Coordinates of C-alpha atoms and ligand atoms in Angstrom, one line a residue:
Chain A
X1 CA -8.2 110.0 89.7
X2 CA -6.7 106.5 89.2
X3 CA -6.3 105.6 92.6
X4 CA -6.3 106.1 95.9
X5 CA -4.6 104.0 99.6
X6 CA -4.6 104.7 102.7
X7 CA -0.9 105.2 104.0
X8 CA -2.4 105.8 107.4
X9 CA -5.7 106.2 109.1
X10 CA -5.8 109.9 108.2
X11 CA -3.2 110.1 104.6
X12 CA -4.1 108.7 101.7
X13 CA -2.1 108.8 98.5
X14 CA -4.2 109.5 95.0
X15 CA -3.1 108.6 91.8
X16 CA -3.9 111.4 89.3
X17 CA -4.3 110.5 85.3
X18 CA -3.3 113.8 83.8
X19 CA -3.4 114.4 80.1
X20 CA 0.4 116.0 79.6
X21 CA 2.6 115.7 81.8
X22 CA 6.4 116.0 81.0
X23 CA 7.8 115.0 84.5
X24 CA 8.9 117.0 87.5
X25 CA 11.7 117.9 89.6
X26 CA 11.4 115.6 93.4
X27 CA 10.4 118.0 95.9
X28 CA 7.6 120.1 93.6
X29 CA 4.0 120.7 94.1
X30 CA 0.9 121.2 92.5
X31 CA -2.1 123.3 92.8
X32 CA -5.3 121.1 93.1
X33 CA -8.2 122.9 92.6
X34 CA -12.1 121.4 93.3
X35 CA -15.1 123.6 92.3
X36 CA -19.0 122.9 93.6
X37 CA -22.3 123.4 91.5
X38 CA -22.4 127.1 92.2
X39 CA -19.1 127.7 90.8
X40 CA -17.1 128.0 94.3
X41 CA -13.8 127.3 94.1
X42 CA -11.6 126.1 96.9
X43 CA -7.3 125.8 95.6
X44 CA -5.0 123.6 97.8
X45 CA -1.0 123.0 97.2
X46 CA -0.1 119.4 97.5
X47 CA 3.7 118.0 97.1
X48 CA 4.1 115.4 94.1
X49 CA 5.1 112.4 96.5
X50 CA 6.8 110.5 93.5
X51 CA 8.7 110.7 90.4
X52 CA 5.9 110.5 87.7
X53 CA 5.1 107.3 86.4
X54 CA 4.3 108.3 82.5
X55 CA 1.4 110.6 82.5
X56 CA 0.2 109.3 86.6
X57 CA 1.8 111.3 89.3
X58 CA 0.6 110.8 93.2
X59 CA -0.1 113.0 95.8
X60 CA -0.3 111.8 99.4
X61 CA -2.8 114.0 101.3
X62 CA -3.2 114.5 105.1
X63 CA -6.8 114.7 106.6
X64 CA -7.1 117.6 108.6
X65 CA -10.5 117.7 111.3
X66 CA -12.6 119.9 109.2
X67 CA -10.2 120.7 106.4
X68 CA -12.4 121.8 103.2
X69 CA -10.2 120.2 100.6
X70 CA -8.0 117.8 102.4
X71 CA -11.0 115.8 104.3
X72 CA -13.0 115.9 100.5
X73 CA -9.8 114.6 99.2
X74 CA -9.2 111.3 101.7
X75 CA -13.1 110.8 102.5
X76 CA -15.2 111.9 99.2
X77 CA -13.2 111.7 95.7
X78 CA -13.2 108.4 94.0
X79 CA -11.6 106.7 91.2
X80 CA -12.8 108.2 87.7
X81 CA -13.7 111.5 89.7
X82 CA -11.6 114.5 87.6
X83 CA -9.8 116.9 89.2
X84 CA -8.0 120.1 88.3
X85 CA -4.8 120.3 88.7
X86 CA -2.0 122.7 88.0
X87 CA 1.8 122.5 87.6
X88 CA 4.5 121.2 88.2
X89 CA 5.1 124.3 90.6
X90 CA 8.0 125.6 93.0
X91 CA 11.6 125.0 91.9
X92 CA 13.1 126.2 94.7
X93 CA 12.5 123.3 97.3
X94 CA 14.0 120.3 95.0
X95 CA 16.7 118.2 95.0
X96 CA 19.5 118.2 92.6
X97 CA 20.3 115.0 91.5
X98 CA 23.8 115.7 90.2
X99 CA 24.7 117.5 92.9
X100 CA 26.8 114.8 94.9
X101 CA 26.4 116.8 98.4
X102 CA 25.2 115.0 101.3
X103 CA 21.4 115.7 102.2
X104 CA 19.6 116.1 105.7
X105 CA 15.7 116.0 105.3
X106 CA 13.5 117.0 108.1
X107 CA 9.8 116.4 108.0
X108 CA 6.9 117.1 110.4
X109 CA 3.8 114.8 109.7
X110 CA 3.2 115.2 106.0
X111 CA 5.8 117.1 105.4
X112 CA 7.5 114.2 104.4
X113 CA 5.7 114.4 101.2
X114 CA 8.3 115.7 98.6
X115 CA 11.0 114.6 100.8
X116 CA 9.7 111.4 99.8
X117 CA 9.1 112.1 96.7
X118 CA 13.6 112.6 96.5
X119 CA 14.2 109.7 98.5
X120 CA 12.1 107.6 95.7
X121 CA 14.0 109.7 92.9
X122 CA 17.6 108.8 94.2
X123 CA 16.4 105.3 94.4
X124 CA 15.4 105.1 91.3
X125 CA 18.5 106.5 89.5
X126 CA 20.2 104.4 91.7
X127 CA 22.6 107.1 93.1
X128 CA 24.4 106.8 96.1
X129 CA 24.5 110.3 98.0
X130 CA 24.3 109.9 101.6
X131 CA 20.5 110.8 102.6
X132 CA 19.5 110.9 106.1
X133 CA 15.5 111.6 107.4
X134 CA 14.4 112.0 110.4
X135 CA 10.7 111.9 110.3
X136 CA 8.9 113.8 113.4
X137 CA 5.4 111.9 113.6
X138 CA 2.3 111.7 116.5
X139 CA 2.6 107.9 117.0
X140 CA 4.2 105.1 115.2
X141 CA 0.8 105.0 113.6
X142 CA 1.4 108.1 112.1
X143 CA 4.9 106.9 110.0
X144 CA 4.0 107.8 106.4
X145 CA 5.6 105.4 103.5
X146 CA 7.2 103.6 106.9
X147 CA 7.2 100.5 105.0
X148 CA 8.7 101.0 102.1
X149 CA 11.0 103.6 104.5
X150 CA 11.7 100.8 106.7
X151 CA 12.9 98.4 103.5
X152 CA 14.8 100.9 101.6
X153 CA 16.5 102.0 104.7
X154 CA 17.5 98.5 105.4
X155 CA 19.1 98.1 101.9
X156 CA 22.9 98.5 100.9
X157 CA 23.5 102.1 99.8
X158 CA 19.8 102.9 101.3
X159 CA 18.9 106.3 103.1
X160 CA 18.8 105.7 107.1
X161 CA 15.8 107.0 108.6
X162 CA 14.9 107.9 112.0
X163 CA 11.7 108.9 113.3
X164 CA 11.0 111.2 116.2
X165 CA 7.8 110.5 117.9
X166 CA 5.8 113.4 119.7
X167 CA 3.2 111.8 121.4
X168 CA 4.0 108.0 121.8
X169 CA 6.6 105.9 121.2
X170 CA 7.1 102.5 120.6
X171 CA 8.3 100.1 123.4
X172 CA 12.2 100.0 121.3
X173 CA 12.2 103.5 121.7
X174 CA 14.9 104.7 124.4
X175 CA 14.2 108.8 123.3
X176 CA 11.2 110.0 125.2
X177 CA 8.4 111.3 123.4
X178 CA 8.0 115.0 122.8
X179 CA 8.8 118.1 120.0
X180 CA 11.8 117.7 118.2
X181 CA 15.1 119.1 120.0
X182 CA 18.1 120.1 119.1
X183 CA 20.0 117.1 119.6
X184 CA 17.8 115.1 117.7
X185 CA 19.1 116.9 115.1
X186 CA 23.0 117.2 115.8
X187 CA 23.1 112.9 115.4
X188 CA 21.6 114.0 112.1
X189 CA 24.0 116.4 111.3
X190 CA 26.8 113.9 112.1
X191 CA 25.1 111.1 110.0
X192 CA 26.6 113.4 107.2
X193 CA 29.9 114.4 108.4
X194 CA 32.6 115.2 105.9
X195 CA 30.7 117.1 103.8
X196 CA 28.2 119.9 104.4
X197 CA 24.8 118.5 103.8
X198 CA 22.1 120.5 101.9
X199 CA 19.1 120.3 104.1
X200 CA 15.7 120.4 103.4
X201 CA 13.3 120.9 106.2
X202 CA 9.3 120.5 105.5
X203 CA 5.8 120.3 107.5
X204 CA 3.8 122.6 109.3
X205 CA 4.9 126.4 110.0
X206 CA 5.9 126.1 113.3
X207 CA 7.7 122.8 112.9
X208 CA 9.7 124.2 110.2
X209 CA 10.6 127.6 112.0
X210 CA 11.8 125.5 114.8
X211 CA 13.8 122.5 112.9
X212 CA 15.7 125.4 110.9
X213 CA 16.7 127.5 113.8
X214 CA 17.9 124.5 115.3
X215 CA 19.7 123.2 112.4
X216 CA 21.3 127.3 112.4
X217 CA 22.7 126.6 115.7
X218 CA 23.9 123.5 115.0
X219 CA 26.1 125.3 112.2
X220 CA 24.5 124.6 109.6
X221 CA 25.1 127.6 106.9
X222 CA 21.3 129.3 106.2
X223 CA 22.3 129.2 102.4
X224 CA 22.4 125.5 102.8
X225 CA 18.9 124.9 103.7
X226 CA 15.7 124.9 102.4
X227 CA 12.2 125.5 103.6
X228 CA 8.7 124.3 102.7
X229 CA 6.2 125.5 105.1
X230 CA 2.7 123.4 104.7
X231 CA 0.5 126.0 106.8
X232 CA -1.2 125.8 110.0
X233 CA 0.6 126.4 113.1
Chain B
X1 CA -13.4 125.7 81.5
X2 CA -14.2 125.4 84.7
X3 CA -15.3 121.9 85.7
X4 CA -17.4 121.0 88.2
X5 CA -16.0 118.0 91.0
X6 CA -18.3 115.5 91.7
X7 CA -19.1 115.3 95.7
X8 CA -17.3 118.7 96.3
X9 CA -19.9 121.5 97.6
X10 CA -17.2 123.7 99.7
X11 CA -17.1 125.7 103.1
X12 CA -18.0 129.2 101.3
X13 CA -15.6 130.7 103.8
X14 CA -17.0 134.5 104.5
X15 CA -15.5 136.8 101.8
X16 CA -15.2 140.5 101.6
X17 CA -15.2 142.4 98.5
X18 CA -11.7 143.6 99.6
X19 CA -10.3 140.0 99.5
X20 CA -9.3 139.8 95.7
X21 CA -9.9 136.3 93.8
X22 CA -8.7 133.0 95.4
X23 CA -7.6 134.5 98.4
X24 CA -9.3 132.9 101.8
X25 CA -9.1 136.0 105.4
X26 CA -6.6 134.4 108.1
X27 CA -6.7 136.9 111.1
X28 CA -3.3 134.9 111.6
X29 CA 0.0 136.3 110.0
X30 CA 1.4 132.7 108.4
X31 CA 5.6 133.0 108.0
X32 CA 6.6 131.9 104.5
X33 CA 9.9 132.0 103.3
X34 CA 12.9 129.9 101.3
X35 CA 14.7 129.3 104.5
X36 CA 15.6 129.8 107.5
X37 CA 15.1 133.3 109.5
X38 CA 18.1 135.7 109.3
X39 CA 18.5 137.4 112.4
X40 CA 20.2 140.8 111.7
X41 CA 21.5 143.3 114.6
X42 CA 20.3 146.7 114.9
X43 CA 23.8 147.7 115.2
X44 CA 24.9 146.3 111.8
X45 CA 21.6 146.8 110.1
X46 CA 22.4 149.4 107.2
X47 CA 19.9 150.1 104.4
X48 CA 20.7 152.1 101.1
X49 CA 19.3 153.5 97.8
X50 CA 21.8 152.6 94.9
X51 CA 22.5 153.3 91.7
X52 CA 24.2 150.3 89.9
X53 CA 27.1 149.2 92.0
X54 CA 27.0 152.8 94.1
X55 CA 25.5 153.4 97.0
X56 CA 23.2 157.5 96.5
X57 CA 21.9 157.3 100.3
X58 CA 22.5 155.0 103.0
X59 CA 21.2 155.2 106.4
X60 CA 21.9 153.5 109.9
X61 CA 19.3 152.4 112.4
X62 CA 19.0 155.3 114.1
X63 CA 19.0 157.8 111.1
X64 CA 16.3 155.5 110.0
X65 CA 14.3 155.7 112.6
X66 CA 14.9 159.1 112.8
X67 CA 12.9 160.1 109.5
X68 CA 9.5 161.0 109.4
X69 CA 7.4 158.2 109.7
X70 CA 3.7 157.4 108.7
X71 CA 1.0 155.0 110.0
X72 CA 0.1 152.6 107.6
X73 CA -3.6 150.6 107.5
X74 CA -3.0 148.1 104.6
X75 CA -4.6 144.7 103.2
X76 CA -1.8 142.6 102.6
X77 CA -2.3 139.6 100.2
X78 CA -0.1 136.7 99.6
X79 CA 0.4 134.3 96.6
X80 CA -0.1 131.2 98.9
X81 CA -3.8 132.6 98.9
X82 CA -4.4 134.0 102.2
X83 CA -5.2 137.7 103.2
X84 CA -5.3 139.9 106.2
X85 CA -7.5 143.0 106.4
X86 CA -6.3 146.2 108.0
X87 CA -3.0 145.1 109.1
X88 CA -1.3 148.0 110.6
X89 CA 2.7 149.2 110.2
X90 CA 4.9 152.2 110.8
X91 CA 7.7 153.2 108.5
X92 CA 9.3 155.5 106.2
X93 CA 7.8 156.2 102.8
X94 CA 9.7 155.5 99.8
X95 CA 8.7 158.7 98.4
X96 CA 10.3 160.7 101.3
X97 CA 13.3 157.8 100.8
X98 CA 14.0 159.3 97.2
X99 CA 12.8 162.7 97.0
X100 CA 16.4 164.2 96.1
X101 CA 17.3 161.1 94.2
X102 CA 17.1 161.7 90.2
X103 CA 17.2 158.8 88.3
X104 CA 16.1 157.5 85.0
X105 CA 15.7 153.9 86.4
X106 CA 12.5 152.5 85.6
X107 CA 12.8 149.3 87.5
X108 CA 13.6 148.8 90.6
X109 CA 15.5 145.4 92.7
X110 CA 15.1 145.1 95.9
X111 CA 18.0 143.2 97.7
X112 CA 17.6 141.8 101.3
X113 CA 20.0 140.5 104.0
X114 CA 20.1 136.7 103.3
X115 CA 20.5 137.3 99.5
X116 CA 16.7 137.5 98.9
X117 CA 15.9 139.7 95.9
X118 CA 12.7 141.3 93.9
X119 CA 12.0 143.2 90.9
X120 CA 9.3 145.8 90.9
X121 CA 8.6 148.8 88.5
X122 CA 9.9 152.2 89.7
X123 CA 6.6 153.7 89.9
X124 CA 4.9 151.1 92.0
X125 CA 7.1 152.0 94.8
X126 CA 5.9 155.7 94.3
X127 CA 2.7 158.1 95.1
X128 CA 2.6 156.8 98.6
X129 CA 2.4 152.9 97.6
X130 CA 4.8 151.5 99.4
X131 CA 7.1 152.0 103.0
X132 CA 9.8 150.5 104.3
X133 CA 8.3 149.5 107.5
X134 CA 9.6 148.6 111.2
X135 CA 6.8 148.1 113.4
X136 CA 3.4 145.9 113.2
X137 CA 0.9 145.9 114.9
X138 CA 2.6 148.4 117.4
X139 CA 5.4 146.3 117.7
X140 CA 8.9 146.2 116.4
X141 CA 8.5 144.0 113.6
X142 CA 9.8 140.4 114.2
X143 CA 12.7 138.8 112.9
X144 CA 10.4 136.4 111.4
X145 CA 8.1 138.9 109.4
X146 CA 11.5 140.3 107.7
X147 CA 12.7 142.6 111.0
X148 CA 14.6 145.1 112.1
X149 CA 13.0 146.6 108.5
X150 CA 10.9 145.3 105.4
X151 CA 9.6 146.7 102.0
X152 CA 5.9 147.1 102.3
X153 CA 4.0 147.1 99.1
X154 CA 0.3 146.1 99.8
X155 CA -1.1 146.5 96.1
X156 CA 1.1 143.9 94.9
X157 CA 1.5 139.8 96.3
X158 CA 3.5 139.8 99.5
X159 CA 6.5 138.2 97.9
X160 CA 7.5 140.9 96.5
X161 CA 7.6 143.0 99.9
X162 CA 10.7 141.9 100.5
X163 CA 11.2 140.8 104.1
X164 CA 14.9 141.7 105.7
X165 CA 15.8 144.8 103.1
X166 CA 19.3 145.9 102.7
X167 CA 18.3 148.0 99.6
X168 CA 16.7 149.7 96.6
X169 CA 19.0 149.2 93.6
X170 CA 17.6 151.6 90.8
X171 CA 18.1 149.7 87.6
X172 CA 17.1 150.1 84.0
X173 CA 16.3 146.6 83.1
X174 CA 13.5 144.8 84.9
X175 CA 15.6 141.6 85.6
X176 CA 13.6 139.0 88.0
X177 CA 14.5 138.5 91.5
X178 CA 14.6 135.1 93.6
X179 CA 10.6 133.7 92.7
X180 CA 10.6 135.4 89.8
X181 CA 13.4 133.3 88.4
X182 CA 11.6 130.2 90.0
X183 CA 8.4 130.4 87.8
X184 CA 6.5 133.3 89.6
X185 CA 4.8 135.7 87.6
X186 CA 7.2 139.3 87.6
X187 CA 4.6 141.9 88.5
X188 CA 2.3 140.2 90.6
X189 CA -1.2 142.0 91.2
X190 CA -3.4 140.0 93.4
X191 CA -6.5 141.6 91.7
X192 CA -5.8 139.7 88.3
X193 CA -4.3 136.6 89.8
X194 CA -0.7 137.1 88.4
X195 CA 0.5 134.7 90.6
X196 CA 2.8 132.4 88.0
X197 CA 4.4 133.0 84.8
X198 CA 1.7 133.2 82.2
X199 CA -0.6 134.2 84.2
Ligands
FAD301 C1 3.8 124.0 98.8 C2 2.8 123.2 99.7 C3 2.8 121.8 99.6 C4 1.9 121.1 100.4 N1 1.9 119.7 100.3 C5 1.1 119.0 101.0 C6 1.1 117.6 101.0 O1 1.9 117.0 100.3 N2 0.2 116.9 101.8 C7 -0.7 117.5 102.6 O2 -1.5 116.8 103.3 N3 -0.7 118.9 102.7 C8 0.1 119.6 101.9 N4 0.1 121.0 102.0 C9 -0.9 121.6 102.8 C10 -2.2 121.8 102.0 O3 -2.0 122.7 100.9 C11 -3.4 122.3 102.8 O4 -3.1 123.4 103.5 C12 -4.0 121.3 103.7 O5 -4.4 120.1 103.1 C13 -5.2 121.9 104.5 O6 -6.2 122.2 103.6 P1 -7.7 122.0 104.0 O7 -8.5 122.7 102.9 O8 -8.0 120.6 104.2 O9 -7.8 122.8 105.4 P2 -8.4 124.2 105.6 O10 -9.8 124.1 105.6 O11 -7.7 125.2 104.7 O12 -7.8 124.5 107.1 C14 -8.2 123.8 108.3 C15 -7.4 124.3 109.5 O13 -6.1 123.7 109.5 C16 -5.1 124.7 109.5 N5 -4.1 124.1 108.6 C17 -4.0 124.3 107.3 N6 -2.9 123.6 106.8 C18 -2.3 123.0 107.9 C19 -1.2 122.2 108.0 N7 -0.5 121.8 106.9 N8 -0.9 121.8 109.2 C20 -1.6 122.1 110.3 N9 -2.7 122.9 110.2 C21 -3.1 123.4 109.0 C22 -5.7 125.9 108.9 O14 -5.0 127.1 109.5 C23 -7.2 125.8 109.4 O15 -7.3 126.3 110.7 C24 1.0 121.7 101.2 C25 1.0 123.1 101.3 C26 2.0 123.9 100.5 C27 2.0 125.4 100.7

């Protein structure tokens, strides 16, 4: 482990020093797995959250109240600590980057992860397919990467970004708080009009069951959308 | 090697010697799939046994549900490492399914509604190993958990019980299906970990 910042009170993102790494695909994962003294072993799947940087790739984890490996994760590893980790992994959920279709992500909390993870890969290859997020989050506390989401959506050619917030909202904010709806969803279907988008919807189970039959019966075709489900409820 | 991280001491969740290795008990029943839920009508639901591009035996929903069914009590363990004990399911077994079929297919693709497909040996679905079930938990089975009908096959990772099944093509080559074309591993048995390619 190389590094490690906090991207909000409960994510941090760790910088991992691995010995081969040939790149990956934006939207993979990989399998981190911690072991104690008596040989327990706990395995946890966590989205690359960047295009690799050489042989460094990052990982942005989300604390969860009691979670075994993603509270040892943000609270206990260090820098020089080694990990083991496995992959790339999954090449289902990632983004083509010759494929000049539109794209709609969806994120719950950390689910934003490898949607993140294209958003940084399409600014880096400078290409200009239309990308639209809309980032459902607790609080505007809660934004992951809303910074550098923030500047890149305010630069020519950039993705737009909305965020949806559940809980609170800030004073700006003319939607009321609450789960996301449909029509949160149909102004980011039309964000991409002209040509079908390929979505990609990520976060928590539920979340992710709910964004996609919405997105179904806003017309979307189901062959034209992908899922990562996180876990949990 | 296995290498031991600084700080980390674990929960030691309870195990079972029924849990095989790297799998944690949920007594919840998580929903993964690559997309979005199909929902498919009783009405049009259709399911068949084929032989290349030809259909042997094709049934609707009611002369489904109109074969002999069993009562299943089955561990079911899935590649994203959680398991559930004793979950419970009523369906047709595929032994019943293909008693008059002969065949010298040794493999076996199974194709869903949504275009989902996975590759299993002939003789894994055999011996009373695996069902196409339509109720859990005493339920019809939710559109979510693959309903109207799924292919049940508890000794091997859940992926390959295909969720939403349309049909059993009998094949001779064991070609992979939709993870095993994305890196994961073509047979699948929870008990040695086959859970990628190379595994
Ligand atoms: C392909 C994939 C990629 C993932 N990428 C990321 C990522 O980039 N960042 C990240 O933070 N997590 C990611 N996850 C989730 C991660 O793998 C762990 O599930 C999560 O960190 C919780 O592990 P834990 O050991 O801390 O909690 P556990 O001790 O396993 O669980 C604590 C409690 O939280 C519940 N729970 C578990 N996961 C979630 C969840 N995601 N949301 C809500 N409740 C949950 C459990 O059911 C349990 O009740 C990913 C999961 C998958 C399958």
């Amino acid at each position: 482990m190389t590094g490690s910042r906090a991207e909000t009170a409960t994510a941090h993102t760790l910088s991992l020093r691995v010995d081969e790494w040939s790149g990956h695909l934006p939207g993979q994962h990989v399998d981190v797995r911690l072991t104690a003294p008596d040989g327990y072993q706990a395995v946890r799947s966590y989205s690359l959250a960047a295009p690799a940087d050489d042989c460094v790739i990052e990982i942005t984890v989300q604390r969860l109240p009691g979670g075994e490996v993603s509270a040892f994760l943000t609270d206990i590893a260090m820098i020089g600590d080694e990990l083991e980790v496995r992959g790339p992994l999954g090449n289902w959920f990632v983004w083509d980057q010759d494929d000049p279709s539109p794209v709609l992500l969806v994120a719950g909390g950390s689910g934003v992860v490898p949607l993140m993870s294209m958003i940084r890969a399409r600014d880096e290859a400078d290409i200009q397919t239309p990308f639209h997020l809309i980032h459902s989050v607790r609080t505007p506390q809660d934004r992951i990467y809303g910074d550098e989401l923030t500047r890149l959506a305010a630069q020519a050619g950039g993705p737009s970004v909305t965020w949806l917030y559940t809980r609170t909202a800030p004073p700006t904010e003319t939607r009321p708080p609450g789960r996301l709806r449909q029509n949160d969803l149909d102004d980011g279907s039309s964000r991409t009009s002209g040509a079908t988008p390929t979505c990609f919807i990520c976060g928590p189970t539920g979340f992710v069951e709910e964004a996609a039959n919405h997105l179904l019966a806003a017309g979307h075709h189901a062959d034209r959308i992908r899922t990562e489900r996180f876990g949990g409820r | 090697m296995v290498h031991v991280t600084r700080g980390f001491t674990g929960r030691h969740p309870a195990t079972d010697d029924r849990l095989p290795p790297g799998q944690y008990l949920t007594d919840d029943f998580p929903v993964l799939s690559a997309g979005p839920t199909p929902a498919i009508r009783r009405d049009e639901w259709t399911f068949s046994v084929r032989d290349g591009d030809q259909a042997l035996r094709s049934w609707t929903w009611d002369e489904f549900t109109a074969l002999p069914a069993e009562d299943i009590t089955v561990d079911i363990h899935c590649v994203t490492r959680w398991s559930r004990l004793d979950t419970t399911w009523r369906g047709v077994a595929i032994d019943d399914l293909l008693a008059d079929v002969d065949t010298a297919a040794e493999y076996v693709l199974a194709r869903s509604y949504g275009g989902y497909t996975t590759n299993l040996p002939l003789e894994d679905l055999l011996d009373g190993k695996a069902w196409i079930a339509y109720e859990h938990d005493g339920d019809d089975l939710p559109a979510e958990h693959g309903g109207p009908a799924r292919l049940l096959v508890p000794h091997l990772y859940l992926w390959k019980s295909a969720k939403w099944i349309k049909s059993l093509d009998l094949v001779d080559d064991d070609d992979p299906g939709f993870w095993e074309s994305l890196g994961y591993h073509d047979y699948g048995d929870p008990w040695r970990e086959q859970r990628y390619q190379g595994d």
